[in-house]
Amino acid sequence: MAGRARSAQEPGSRQRLVSAAVTLLARQGYEATTVNGIAVEGAAPMGSFYFHFPGGKEEIGVAALGYGAERFAERLGEVLAQQASLAEALAGCANWLADELVASEWADGCPIAATALESVTRSAALRAAAAAGFERWCDVLRDRLVSEGLSDEAATDLATNALSLIEGAELLARAQASPYPLYRAASALRTLATAALADPADAP
Amino acid sequence: MAGRARSAQEPGSRQRLVSAAVTLLARQGYEATTVNGIAVEGAAPMGSFYFHFPGGKEEIGVAALGYGAERFAERLGEVLAQQASLAEALAGCANWLADELVASEWADGCPIAATALESVTRSAALRAAAAAGFERWCDVLRDRLVSEGLSDEAATDLATNALSLIEGAELLARAQASPYPLYRAASALRTLATAALADPADAP
DNA sequence: GTCTATAACCCGATAGAC
DNA sequence: GTCTATCGGGTTATAGAC
């Protein structure tokens, strides 16, 4: 912990570094992000960086994936709770992400996706942190589905597919600089939700 | 063109370099891939690299995205043609990719995805090449859907969603080292295909 | 805990002989 | 077309004063 108390408006240098890393990993991925860039964006000197993260770049990468995943999980839960129907709750997630991407001109994407792909053959620690983040988001989605009456199995299937569809649509949207893949995903999510609720084999 | 004819079994150094770049971009993304690594994997010296690609790393990146996209488009068309029903044709794509990922222990992923995410805020040329590749795959999917009687609009929607779902499922599968996201995507693709064929609003 | 300076290394790219 | 040698710059990480 820090040596003295800080106000909530002025996070300590460690927290600023982690937040900066989340932003940079979401924008440009892990390999293109430099520790120097993180220190500049987090308004901290290099000496401070290696004091807080003696494990260097990989250690802050793991911390950033964990913090970014948790922060997104909270917002995801809020958006899912805003709509009464399951179909509109899922579609609302896709539309929400489309709005955020347009607002940042496609810069601020998923805080995990790029690093996850880059780490598969290069860092077991980063890959595990990415997998844990995706798992966390699946759990948030599944909780909402179970509360609609879906069985555990049906909820797991639909939660995984919803996350896959949204992640893939965001990938296409950022590459093509178009929100349409996410709008189309919203429509497909309504179809999948309706089918899951209608199928008697999926009831508990 | 090359100065002399070559047998098909011995591609010239330019082609070897492009093929090597496709493999490396699929495995570890753009930023982690070095021109030196491409030259080694392609069994060509550095001087040869810069003779064929005076534009350097970005130029071979664009060439690799184009060649990788075309090669995948051909195999995608073949897999789509193997099944009589639309639902099984789409599900077969997801299962096929699951098999390939397991066989390579999650190393050989999408030849575009990682580079697409890394290039959004860093290279307009790479981003455009990635977008063109995704568009090409969407066209292959759409042709199959139109041949089933779907309207242009319905076919475009379903083709985009199928590609999003498969790309997202592959992302989750590689991060979690599990084929289940792709197996679940196969199931969802059957649902989406069935719904599209049943909806009279989607008929031409 | 923070800072500056710098070490050790690797990157993309070029030069120029052949 | 191919090769070797090398340049300049940016990278991660450390040293050591404060």
PDB file of C-alpha atoms in Angstrom, chain A residues 11-158:
ATOM      1  CA  PRO A  11      -5.045   8.063  -7.481  1.00  0.00           C
ATOM      2  CA  GLY A  12      -1.509   6.989  -6.587  1.00  0.00           C
ATOM      3  CA  SER A  13       1.097   6.414  -9.220  1.00  0.00           C
ATOM      4  CA  ARG A  14       0.550   2.656  -9.231  1.00  0.00           C
ATOM      5  CA  GLN A  15      -3.129   3.057 -10.052  1.00  0.00           C
ATOM      6  CA  ARG A  16      -2.391   5.690 -12.679  1.00  0.00           C
ATOM      7  CA  LEU A  17       0.084   3.328 -14.338  1.00  0.00           C
ATOM      8  CA  VAL A  18      -2.428   0.467 -14.431  1.00  0.00           C
ATOM      9  CA  SER A  19      -5.152   2.697 -15.868  1.00  0.00           C
ATOM     10  CA  ALA A  20      -2.781   4.024 -18.490  1.00  0.00           C
ATOM     11  CA  ALA A  21      -1.794   0.483 -19.430  1.00  0.00           C
ATOM     12  CA  VAL A  22      -5.459  -0.538 -19.819  1.00  0.00           C
ATOM     13  CA  THR A  23      -6.021   2.324 -22.256  1.00  0.00           C
ATOM     14  CA  LEU A  24      -2.911   1.619 -24.300  1.00  0.00           C
ATOM     15  CA  LEU A  25      -3.494  -2.145 -24.491  1.00  0.00           C
ATOM     16  CA  ALA A  26      -7.056  -1.546 -25.688  1.00  0.00           C
ATOM     17  CA  ARG A  27      -5.895   0.911 -28.363  1.00  0.00           C
ATOM     18  CA  GLN A  28      -2.805  -0.720 -29.822  1.00  0.00           C
ATOM     19  CA  GLY A  29      -2.203  -4.075 -28.140  1.00  0.00           C
ATOM     20  CA  TYR A  30       0.626  -5.350 -25.997  1.00  0.00           C
ATOM     21  CA  GLU A  31       3.672  -5.422 -28.272  1.00  0.00           C
ATOM     22  CA  ALA A  32       3.216  -1.888 -29.565  1.00  0.00           C
ATOM     23  CA  THR A  33       2.811  -0.574 -26.031  1.00  0.00           C
ATOM     24  CA  THR A  34       6.080   0.479 -24.394  1.00  0.00           C
ATOM     25  CA  VAL A  35       6.775   0.773 -20.681  1.00  0.00           C
ATOM     26  CA  ASN A  36       7.995   4.264 -21.419  1.00  0.00           C
ATOM     27  CA  GLY A  37       4.642   5.073 -23.029  1.00  0.00           C
ATOM     28  CA  ILE A  38       2.788   3.713 -20.010  1.00  0.00           C
ATOM     29  CA  ALA A  39       4.911   5.842 -17.669  1.00  0.00           C
ATOM     30  CA  VAL A  40       4.302   8.989 -19.739  1.00  0.00           C
ATOM     31  CA  GLU A  41       0.545   8.370 -20.044  1.00  0.00           C
ATOM     32  CA  GLY A  42       0.389   7.581 -16.326  1.00  0.00           C
ATOM     33  CA  ALA A  43       2.440  10.667 -15.434  1.00  0.00           C
ATOM     34  CA  ALA A  44       4.992   8.622 -13.509  1.00  0.00           C
ATOM     35  CA  PRO A  45       8.770   8.364 -13.899  1.00  0.00           C
ATOM     36  CA  MET A  46      10.489   5.133 -14.902  1.00  0.00           C
ATOM     37  CA  GLY A  47      11.923   4.602 -11.435  1.00  0.00           C
ATOM     38  CA  SER A  48       8.398   4.603 -10.066  1.00  0.00           C
ATOM     39  CA  PHE A  49       7.294   2.096 -12.656  1.00  0.00           C
ATOM     40  CA  TYR A  50       9.895  -0.519 -11.724  1.00  0.00           C
ATOM     41  CA  PHE A  51       9.338   0.080  -8.023  1.00  0.00           C
ATOM     42  CA  HIS A  52       5.669  -0.879  -8.374  1.00  0.00           C
ATOM     43  CA  PHE A  53       6.180  -3.526 -11.060  1.00  0.00           C
ATOM     44  CA  PRO A  54       9.530  -5.258 -10.543  1.00  0.00           C
ATOM     45  CA  GLY A  55       8.333  -7.915 -12.978  1.00  0.00           C
ATOM     46  CA  GLY A  56       8.414  -5.277 -15.706  1.00  0.00           C
ATOM     47  CA  LYS A  57       6.183  -5.097 -18.742  1.00  0.00           C
ATOM     48  CA  GLU A  58       4.628  -8.539 -18.394  1.00  0.00           C
ATOM     49  CA  GLU A  59       3.637  -7.875 -14.779  1.00  0.00           C
ATOM     50  CA  ILE A  60       1.830  -4.624 -15.550  1.00  0.00           C
ATOM     51  CA  GLY A  61       0.267  -6.339 -18.554  1.00  0.00           C
ATOM     52  CA  VAL A  62      -1.286  -8.963 -16.285  1.00  0.00           C
ATOM     53  CA  ALA A  63      -2.435  -6.260 -13.847  1.00  0.00           C
ATOM     54  CA  ALA A  64      -3.945  -4.203 -16.674  1.00  0.00           C
ATOM     55  CA  LEU A  65      -5.866  -7.171 -18.102  1.00  0.00           C
ATOM     56  CA  GLY A  66      -7.281  -7.913 -14.639  1.00  0.00           C
ATOM     57  CA  TYR A  67      -8.269  -4.328 -13.872  1.00  0.00           C
ATOM     58  CA  GLY A  68      -9.625  -3.676 -17.350  1.00  0.00           C
ATOM     59  CA  ALA A  69     -11.682  -6.862 -17.206  1.00  0.00           C
ATOM     60  CA  GLU A  70     -13.162  -5.987 -13.821  1.00  0.00           C
ATOM     61  CA  ARG A  71     -14.019  -2.446 -14.854  1.00  0.00           C
ATOM     62  CA  PHE A  72     -15.768  -3.684 -17.996  1.00  0.00           C
ATOM     63  CA  ALA A  73     -17.602  -6.424 -16.075  1.00  0.00           C
ATOM     64  CA  GLU A  74     -19.198  -3.804 -13.851  1.00  0.00           C
ATOM     65  CA  ARG A  75     -20.410  -1.695 -16.751  1.00  0.00           C
ATOM     66  CA  LEU A  76     -21.629  -4.805 -18.565  1.00  0.00           C
ATOM     67  CA  GLY A  77     -23.737  -5.759 -15.556  1.00  0.00           C
ATOM     68  CA  GLU A  78     -25.293  -2.302 -15.477  1.00  0.00           C
ATOM     69  CA  VAL A  79     -26.155  -2.306 -19.181  1.00  0.00           C
ATOM     70  CA  LEU A  80     -27.639  -5.806 -18.921  1.00  0.00           C
ATOM     71  CA  ALA A  81     -29.865  -4.652 -16.043  1.00  0.00           C
ATOM     72  CA  GLN A  82     -31.274  -1.662 -17.954  1.00  0.00           C
ATOM     73  CA  GLN A  83     -33.580  -3.684 -20.235  1.00  0.00           C
ATOM     74  CA  ALA A  84     -36.465  -5.793 -19.019  1.00  0.00           C
ATOM     75  CA  SER A  85     -36.390  -8.357 -21.810  1.00  0.00           C
ATOM     76  CA  LEU A  86     -33.452 -10.653 -22.345  1.00  0.00           C
ATOM     77  CA  ALA A  87     -33.374 -10.022 -26.099  1.00  0.00           C
ATOM     78  CA  GLU A  88     -33.159  -6.251 -25.620  1.00  0.00           C
ATOM     79  CA  ALA A  89     -30.612  -6.565 -22.830  1.00  0.00           C
ATOM     80  CA  LEU A  90     -28.194  -8.459 -25.099  1.00  0.00           C
ATOM     81  CA  ALA A  91     -28.880  -6.246 -28.104  1.00  0.00           C
ATOM     82  CA  GLY A  92     -28.325  -3.228 -25.864  1.00  0.00           C
ATOM     83  CA  CYS A  93     -24.761  -4.418 -25.137  1.00  0.00           C
ATOM     84  CA  ALA A  94     -23.854  -4.508 -28.815  1.00  0.00           C
ATOM     85  CA  ASN A  95     -25.379  -1.080 -29.457  1.00  0.00           C
ATOM     86  CA  TRP A  96     -23.621   0.361 -26.407  1.00  0.00           C
ATOM     87  CA  LEU A  97     -20.241  -0.834 -27.678  1.00  0.00           C
ATOM     88  CA  ALA A  98     -20.979   0.559 -31.124  1.00  0.00           C
ATOM     89  CA  ASP A  99     -21.626   3.976 -29.581  1.00  0.00           C
ATOM     90  CA  GLU A 100     -18.394   3.854 -27.592  1.00  0.00           C
ATOM     91  CA  LEU A 101     -16.351   2.883 -30.644  1.00  0.00           C
ATOM     92  CA  VAL A 102     -17.836   5.641 -32.758  1.00  0.00           C
ATOM     93  CA  ALA A 103     -17.198   8.174 -29.990  1.00  0.00           C
ATOM     94  CA  SER A 104     -13.505   7.232 -29.797  1.00  0.00           C
ATOM     95  CA  GLU A 105     -13.208   6.884 -33.589  1.00  0.00           C
ATOM     96  CA  TRP A 106     -12.544   3.118 -33.229  1.00  0.00           C
ATOM     97  CA  ALA A 107      -9.583   3.634 -30.904  1.00  0.00           C
ATOM     98  CA  ASP A 108     -10.910   2.354 -27.575  1.00  0.00           C
ATOM     99  CA  GLY A 109     -11.710  -1.292 -28.154  1.00  0.00           C
ATOM    100  CA  CYS A 110     -11.834  -4.382 -25.981  1.00  0.00           C
ATOM    101  CA  PRO A 111      -9.216  -4.146 -23.190  1.00  0.00           C
ATOM    102  CA  ILE A 112      -8.294  -7.810 -23.649  1.00  0.00           C
ATOM    103  CA  ALA A 113      -8.713  -8.921 -27.272  1.00  0.00           C
ATOM    104  CA  ALA A 114      -5.519  -7.645 -28.896  1.00  0.00           C
ATOM    105  CA  THR A 115      -3.289  -8.755 -26.027  1.00  0.00           C
ATOM    106  CA  ALA A 116      -5.011 -12.139 -25.927  1.00  0.00           C
ATOM    107  CA  LEU A 117      -4.192 -12.837 -29.572  1.00  0.00           C
ATOM    108  CA  GLU A 118      -0.633 -11.564 -29.270  1.00  0.00           C
ATOM    109  CA  SER A 119       0.103 -13.646 -26.170  1.00  0.00           C
ATOM    110  CA  VAL A 120      -1.054 -17.096 -27.335  1.00  0.00           C
ATOM    111  CA  THR A 121       2.396 -18.236 -28.445  1.00  0.00           C
ATOM    112  CA  ARG A 122       4.420 -15.807 -26.342  1.00  0.00           C
ATOM    113  CA  SER A 123       3.329 -15.457 -22.688  1.00  0.00           C
ATOM    114  CA  ALA A 124       1.485 -18.006 -20.585  1.00  0.00           C
ATOM    115  CA  ALA A 125       0.886 -15.395 -17.865  1.00  0.00           C
ATOM    116  CA  LEU A 126      -0.774 -12.888 -20.216  1.00  0.00           C
ATOM    117  CA  ARG A 127      -2.786 -15.602 -21.899  1.00  0.00           C
ATOM    118  CA  ALA A 128      -4.082 -16.844 -18.541  1.00  0.00           C
ATOM    119  CA  ALA A 129      -5.031 -13.314 -17.483  1.00  0.00           C
ATOM    120  CA  ALA A 130      -6.896 -12.815 -20.768  1.00  0.00           C
ATOM    121  CA  ALA A 131      -8.742 -16.118 -20.347  1.00  0.00           C
ATOM    122  CA  ALA A 132      -9.741 -15.166 -16.796  1.00  0.00           C
ATOM    123  CA  GLY A 133     -11.135 -11.851 -18.030  1.00  0.00           C
ATOM    124  CA  PHE A 134     -13.249 -13.486 -20.728  1.00  0.00           C
ATOM    125  CA  GLU A 135     -14.470 -16.022 -18.160  1.00  0.00           C
ATOM    126  CA  ARG A 136     -15.489 -13.188 -15.848  1.00  0.00           C
ATOM    127  CA  TRP A 137     -17.578 -11.547 -18.571  1.00  0.00           C
ATOM    128  CA  CYS A 138     -19.186 -14.891 -19.421  1.00  0.00           C
ATOM    129  CA  ASP A 139     -20.207 -15.236 -15.784  1.00  0.00           C
ATOM    130  CA  VAL A 140     -21.830 -11.790 -15.778  1.00  0.00           C
ATOM    131  CA  LEU A 141     -23.806 -12.694 -18.889  1.00  0.00           C
ATOM    132  CA  ARG A 142     -24.734 -16.122 -17.551  1.00  0.00           C
ATOM    133  CA  ASP A 143     -26.101 -14.693 -14.307  1.00  0.00           C
ATOM    134  CA  ARG A 144     -28.510 -12.557 -16.299  1.00  0.00           C
ATOM    135  CA  LEU A 145     -29.582 -15.562 -18.407  1.00  0.00           C
ATOM    136  CA  VAL A 146     -30.122 -17.848 -15.441  1.00  0.00           C
ATOM    137  CA  SER A 147     -32.318 -15.172 -13.870  1.00  0.00           C
ATOM    138  CA  GLU A 148     -34.514 -15.446 -16.992  1.00  0.00           C
ATOM    139  CA  GLY A 149     -35.115 -19.123 -16.306  1.00  0.00           C
ATOM    140  CA  LEU A 150     -32.516 -20.712 -18.618  1.00  0.00           C
ATOM    141  CA  SER A 151     -30.818 -23.883 -17.435  1.00  0.00           C
ATOM    142  CA  ASP A 152     -27.161 -23.674 -16.467  1.00  0.00           C
ATOM    143  CA  GLU A 153     -26.160 -25.427 -19.677  1.00  0.00           C
ATOM    144  CA  ALA A 154     -28.304 -23.244 -21.950  1.00  0.00           C
ATOM    145  CA  ALA A 155     -27.137 -20.134 -20.142  1.00  0.00           C
ATOM    146  CA  THR A 156     -23.476 -21.071 -20.539  1.00  0.00           C
ATOM    147  CA  ASP A 157     -23.963 -21.750 -24.247  1.00  0.00           C
ATOM    148  CA  LEU A 158     -25.788 -18.487 -24.899  1.00  0.00           C
TER     149      LEU A 158
END
